[in-house]
Short mmCIF file of C-alpha atoms in Angstrom, two decimals:
data_model
loop_
_atom_site.label_atom_id
_atom_site.label_comp_id
_atom_site.label_asym_id
_atom_site.label_seq_id
_atom_site.Cartn_x
_atom_site.Cartn_y
_atom_site.Cartn_z
CA MET A 1 91.93 66.40 127.23
CA SER A 2 93.67 69.89 127.16
CA ARG A 3 93.75 70.67 123.09
CA PRO A 4 96.64 72.52 121.11
CA ALA A 5 97.05 76.30 120.83
CA ALA A 6 95.37 78.18 118.05
CA LEU A 7 93.50 80.42 117.31
CA VAL A 8 89.58 79.92 116.54
CA LEU A 9 87.80 82.55 114.34
CA VAL A 10 84.60 81.81 115.41
CA GLY A 11 80.93 82.67 113.63
CA THR A 12 77.88 84.74 115.01
CA PRO A 13 74.67 85.30 114.17
CA ILE A 14 73.67 87.91 112.52
CA GLY A 15 70.67 88.51 114.21
CA ASN A 16 68.59 85.07 115.22
CA MET A 17 70.14 83.65 118.37
CA GLY A 18 69.16 80.22 117.39
CA ASP A 19 71.52 80.44 114.86
CA LEU A 20 74.56 79.70 116.94
CA SER A 21 75.92 76.50 116.97
CA PRO A 22 76.81 73.54 119.38
CA ARG A 23 80.57 73.47 118.13
CA ALA A 24 80.31 77.55 118.54
CA VAL A 25 79.53 77.27 121.55
CA GLU A 26 81.73 74.79 122.38
CA GLU A 27 84.68 76.88 121.62
CA LEU A 28 83.27 80.06 123.68
CA ALA A 29 83.30 77.76 126.45
CA THR A 30 86.67 76.32 126.41
CA ALA A 31 88.67 78.95 125.10
CA ASP A 32 91.36 80.74 126.87
CA VAL A 33 90.54 84.06 126.66
CA ILE A 34 88.09 85.51 123.39
CA CYS A 35 88.63 88.75 121.58
CA CYS A 36 85.81 90.17 120.51
CA GLU A 37 84.56 93.93 119.32
CA ASP A 38 83.03 94.69 122.23
CA THR A 39 83.30 93.21 125.20
CA ARG A 40 79.22 94.23 126.81
CA ARG A 41 77.35 92.67 123.13
CA THR A 42 80.10 89.38 123.88
CA GLY A 43 78.68 88.84 127.53
CA ARG A 44 75.17 89.42 126.56
CA LEU A 45 76.39 86.23 123.86
CA LEU A 46 77.74 84.15 126.06
CA GLN A 47 74.60 84.63 128.63
CA HIS A 48 72.06 83.82 126.52
CA ALA A 49 74.19 80.54 125.49
CA GLY A 50 74.15 79.14 128.81
CA ILE A 51 78.20 79.99 129.33
CA GLU A 52 79.79 81.23 132.63
CA ARG A 53 81.63 84.55 132.31
CA ARG A 54 85.44 84.06 129.88
CA PRO A 55 88.44 86.63 129.32
CA LEU A 56 87.36 88.85 127.13
CA LEU A 57 89.97 91.04 124.90
CA LEU A 58 89.01 94.09 123.48
CA VAL A 59 90.45 94.20 119.86
CA ASN A 60 88.26 96.45 117.28
CA ASP A 61 89.47 98.06 113.89
CA HIS A 62 91.31 100.76 116.52
CA ASN A 63 93.39 98.18 118.44
CA GLU A 64 93.86 94.86 116.42
CA SER A 65 97.46 95.76 115.07
CA ALA A 66 98.36 96.68 118.96
CA ARG A 67 96.57 93.43 120.28
CA ARG A 68 98.66 91.18 118.19
CA ALA A 69 101.85 90.39 120.26
CA GLU A 70 100.16 89.84 123.29
CA VAL A 71 97.25 87.31 121.02
CA ILE A 72 100.78 85.34 119.72
CA ALA A 73 102.70 85.60 123.49
CA ARG A 74 98.82 84.09 124.54
CA LEU A 75 99.57 80.98 121.53
CA ASP A 76 102.96 80.78 122.65
CA GLY A 77 102.39 79.90 126.03
CA GLY A 78 99.58 77.52 124.17
CA GLN A 79 96.23 78.57 124.97
CA ARG A 80 93.82 79.31 122.47
CA VAL A 81 92.51 82.40 121.86
CA ALA A 82 88.15 82.56 120.01
CA VAL A 83 88.10 85.69 117.75
CA VAL A 84 84.19 86.59 117.89
CA THR A 85 82.83 90.05 116.14
CA ASP A 86 79.81 91.40 116.91
CA ALA A 87 77.35 89.62 114.61
CA GLY A 88 78.29 86.85 111.62
CA MET A 89 82.58 85.90 111.14
CA PRO A 90 85.44 87.13 112.08
CA GLY A 91 87.57 89.48 109.17
CA ILE A 92 84.98 89.81 106.94
CA SER A 93 84.46 93.85 106.94
CA ASP A 94 85.44 93.27 111.10
CA PRO A 95 88.32 93.18 112.41
CA GLY A 96 90.54 89.58 112.60
CA GLU A 97 91.97 89.36 108.70
CA ARG A 98 95.69 90.89 110.32
CA LEU A 99 95.21 89.21 113.88
CA VAL A 100 94.69 85.95 111.03
CA SER A 101 97.61 87.20 108.73
CA ALA A 102 99.76 87.89 111.99
CA VAL A 103 98.95 84.19 113.51
CA VAL A 104 99.78 83.02 110.52
CA ARG A 105 103.29 84.40 110.27
CA ALA A 106 104.36 83.78 113.66
CA GLY A 107 103.64 80.26 112.25
CA HIS A 108 100.82 78.65 114.76
CA THR A 109 97.66 76.82 113.95
CA VAL A 110 94.07 78.85 112.76
CA GLU A 111 91.33 77.20 112.87
CA VAL A 112 87.51 78.02 111.79
CA VAL A 113 83.93 77.20 113.26
CA PRO A 114 81.87 78.80 110.37
CA GLY A 115 78.75 80.41 111.31
CA PRO A 116 76.94 82.71 109.83
CA SER A 117 77.46 85.60 106.94
CA ALA A 118 74.65 87.65 105.73
CA GLY A 119 76.48 88.71 102.13
CA ILE A 120 75.86 84.96 101.44
CA ALA A 121 72.68 85.00 103.20
CA ALA A 122 71.62 87.84 100.97
CA LEU A 123 73.37 86.52 97.81
CA VAL A 124 71.28 83.47 97.65
CA ALA A 125 67.72 85.26 98.62
CA SER A 126 68.66 87.81 95.76
CA GLY A 127 67.18 85.32 93.03
CA LEU A 128 70.00 87.27 90.86
CA PRO A 129 73.09 84.55 89.38
CA THR A 130 75.39 82.33 92.45
CA GLY A 131 77.12 80.60 90.04
CA ARG A 132 80.09 83.50 90.01
CA TYR A 133 80.34 86.49 92.93
CA VAL A 134 82.31 88.83 94.28
CA PHE A 135 82.16 90.56 97.77
CA GLU A 136 83.35 94.29 97.88
CA GLY A 137 82.03 95.13 101.29
CA PHE A 138 81.83 98.94 102.19
CA LEU A 139 82.50 101.05 99.90
CA PRO A 140 85.30 104.00 99.98
CA ARG A 141 84.05 106.27 101.73
CA ARG A 142 86.66 109.39 100.47
CA PRO A 143 85.15 110.97 96.29
CA GLY A 144 88.43 109.76 94.50
CA PRO A 145 88.74 106.53 95.76
CA ARG A 146 84.72 105.49 95.33
CA HIS A 147 84.53 107.00 92.26
CA GLU A 148 87.48 104.28 90.97
CA ARG A 149 85.83 101.38 92.65
CA LEU A 150 82.81 102.20 91.27
CA ARG A 151 83.48 102.73 87.57
CA LEU A 152 85.55 99.03 87.98
CA LEU A 153 82.21 97.77 89.21
CA ALA A 154 80.79 99.02 86.35
CA SER A 155 82.01 96.87 84.21
CA GLU A 156 82.01 93.95 86.77
CA ALA A 157 79.92 90.81 85.72
CA ARG A 158 79.69 88.70 88.18
CA THR A 159 77.30 89.35 91.03
CA MET A 160 78.52 91.72 93.96
CA VAL A 161 77.67 91.78 97.25
CA LEU A 162 78.46 94.71 99.41
CA TYR A 163 77.24 95.96 102.78
CA GLU A 164 76.42 99.60 104.06
CA ALA A 165 74.64 101.48 106.82
CA PRO A 166 71.91 102.93 106.93
CA HIS A 167 72.29 106.00 106.94
CA ARG A 168 74.52 105.79 104.30
CA ILE A 169 72.48 104.04 101.54
CA ARG A 170 70.28 106.17 99.55
CA ARG A 171 73.70 107.95 98.81
CA THR A 172 75.04 104.93 97.85
CA LEU A 173 72.11 103.52 95.70
CA GLU A 174 72.17 106.97 93.46
CA ASP A 175 76.25 106.33 93.21
CA LEU A 176 75.37 102.17 92.28
CA ALA A 177 72.82 103.66 89.17
CA SER A 178 74.54 106.43 87.71
CA ALA A 179 77.40 104.61 87.71
CA LEU A 180 76.25 100.70 86.79
CA GLY A 181 73.10 102.77 85.17
CA SER A 182 69.93 102.41 86.20
CA GLU A 183 67.93 99.46 84.67
CA ARG A 184 70.88 97.44 86.84
CA ARG A 185 68.77 94.32 89.00
CA VAL A 186 69.65 94.61 93.24
CA ALA A 187 68.28 93.52 95.96
CA ILE A 188 68.31 94.94 99.43
CA ALA A 189 68.29 92.78 102.92
CA ARG A 190 67.92 93.92 105.90
CA GLU A 191 67.61 92.63 109.85
CA LEU A 192 68.22 89.08 107.45
CA THR A 193 67.05 86.70 110.34
CA LYS A 194 65.46 88.84 112.71
CA LEU A 195 61.83 89.27 113.39
CA TYR A 196 61.75 91.99 110.56
CA GLU A 197 63.61 90.61 108.04
CA THR A 198 62.91 91.79 104.51
CA VAL A 199 64.60 91.52 101.04
CA TRP A 200 63.21 94.06 98.92
CA ARG A 201 64.13 93.27 94.51
CA GLY A 202 64.02 95.33 91.48
CA THR A 203 66.20 98.34 89.61
CA LEU A 204 69.18 100.27 91.13
CA GLY A 205 66.64 103.47 89.84
CA GLU A 206 63.63 101.56 91.78
CA ALA A 207 65.27 101.41 94.74
CA VAL A 208 66.39 105.03 94.85
CA GLU A 209 62.65 105.14 94.93
CA TRP A 210 62.31 103.13 97.98
CA ALA A 211 65.09 104.41 99.87
CA GLU A 212 63.52 107.84 99.42
CA ALA A 213 59.94 106.28 100.78
CA THR A 214 61.12 103.94 103.34
CA PRO A 215 64.44 105.15 105.01
CA PRO A 216 65.51 101.75 105.95
CA ARG A 217 66.81 100.34 110.04
CA GLY A 218 69.32 98.26 110.71
CA GLU A 219 72.40 97.09 108.88
CA ILE A 220 72.31 96.03 104.78
CA ALA A 221 73.23 93.91 102.48
CA LEU A 222 73.00 94.77 98.82
CA VAL A 223 72.97 92.25 95.86
CA VAL A 224 74.02 94.19 92.41
CA ALA A 225 73.55 92.04 89.10
CA GLY A 226 76.71 91.86 87.15
CA ALA A 227 77.18 93.64 83.68
CA PRO A 228 75.99 91.71 80.93
CA VAL A 229 78.52 90.30 79.39
CA SER A 230 77.91 90.50 74.75
CA GLU A 231 78.14 87.77 72.70
CA PRO A 232 80.67 87.16 70.40
CA SER A 233 80.20 87.90 66.81
CA ASP A 234 80.11 84.91 63.99
CA ASP A 235 83.19 86.47 63.03
CA GLU A 236 84.90 85.55 66.18
CA LEU A 237 84.00 82.56 66.49
CA VAL A 238 85.31 81.48 63.71
CA ALA A 239 88.17 82.35 63.78
CA GLU A 240 89.03 80.51 67.19
CA LEU A 241 87.46 77.54 65.25
CA ARG A 242 89.86 78.09 62.56
CA THR A 243 93.42 78.06 65.39
CA ALA A 244 91.41 75.23 67.12
CA LEU A 245 91.15 73.22 63.31
CA ARG A 246 94.41 73.88 62.64
CA GLN A 247 96.17 72.75 65.79
CA GLY A 248 94.04 69.82 64.85
CA ALA A 249 90.88 69.31 66.72
CA SER A 250 88.28 67.65 64.47
CA THR A 251 84.99 69.89 63.69
CA ARG A 252 83.23 68.44 67.20
CA ASP A 253 85.80 69.13 69.69
CA ALA A 254 87.02 72.55 68.01
CA ALA A 255 83.14 74.02 68.55
CA ALA A 256 83.24 72.44 72.35
CA THR A 257 86.40 73.98 73.32
CA VAL A 258 85.49 77.34 71.58
CA SER A 259 82.24 77.59 73.39
CA GLU A 260 83.58 76.70 76.78
CA ARG A 261 85.82 79.27 76.37
CA LEU A 262 83.45 81.94 75.08
CA GLY A 263 81.11 80.94 76.59
CA VAL A 264 78.23 80.80 73.93
CA ALA A 265 76.21 77.83 72.67
CA ARG A 266 77.51 74.54 71.76
CA LYS A 267 74.85 74.66 68.84
CA ARG A 268 76.05 77.60 67.53
CA ALA A 269 79.59 77.08 67.72
CA TYR A 270 79.28 73.55 65.92
CA SER A 271 76.70 75.10 63.11
CA LEU A 272 79.60 77.37 62.75
CA ALA A 273 81.99 74.64 62.20
CA LEU A 274 79.94 73.22 59.77
CA GLY A 275 79.89 75.86 57.77
CA MET A 276 83.25 76.89 57.23
CA GLU A 277 84.76 76.48 53.84
CA PRO A 278 87.37 73.12 54.14
#
């Protein structure tokens, strides 16, 4: 039975070919055409998966905008168009984002076959907080935008995930140490899911020394701890508690509301509330 036209984003392995899912294989085997960054690399992926030769359409950073009309024309004609990148999820620091946007505007369906992501793999292996994080991808290369981005990251409280190429990793670690402080914690993940997978953990200052002594190979994912959040003072808490109490909240409810809003222990807020003058 024929399936409806759709742009299908297919996650592919970031190293270990065993991570190619059965659903990904099915989508690639039945796609009318596969958009890819490198036809040779994707050809090898198809061969590994036992997929007969499929039509491949080269879509990379340089021609993604130009390919949009052709892809939409194929969708208009009822085709299913798969999108892969060299590794990982399309659209995450790789081609695909602009293509998806154009297809959505044209009113077509976009489907996703989830797969490996170097950033998420590095994050969960880092040992740093994962409850709230921000993906920064590659830092800007030009000095002005790079300096501004680093300035913003210095006060970012969430865990940060970045990508970097091996020949630029030392400079990026030096810039991060300068902007965020040499004592900020960092995890450096490389060769994820491959034979020589490593995750190095330490401070940014130590990481600079590590990069000097051991020039890394392979694409790298950096996971950097967020800026420490300072605790509000007792005076700030009391002011918030007074406001909540004036609005009719009970002592217990006021403490619960303020502790959640300001990120402090409920016991501390409740103790201050009990000690306040009526």
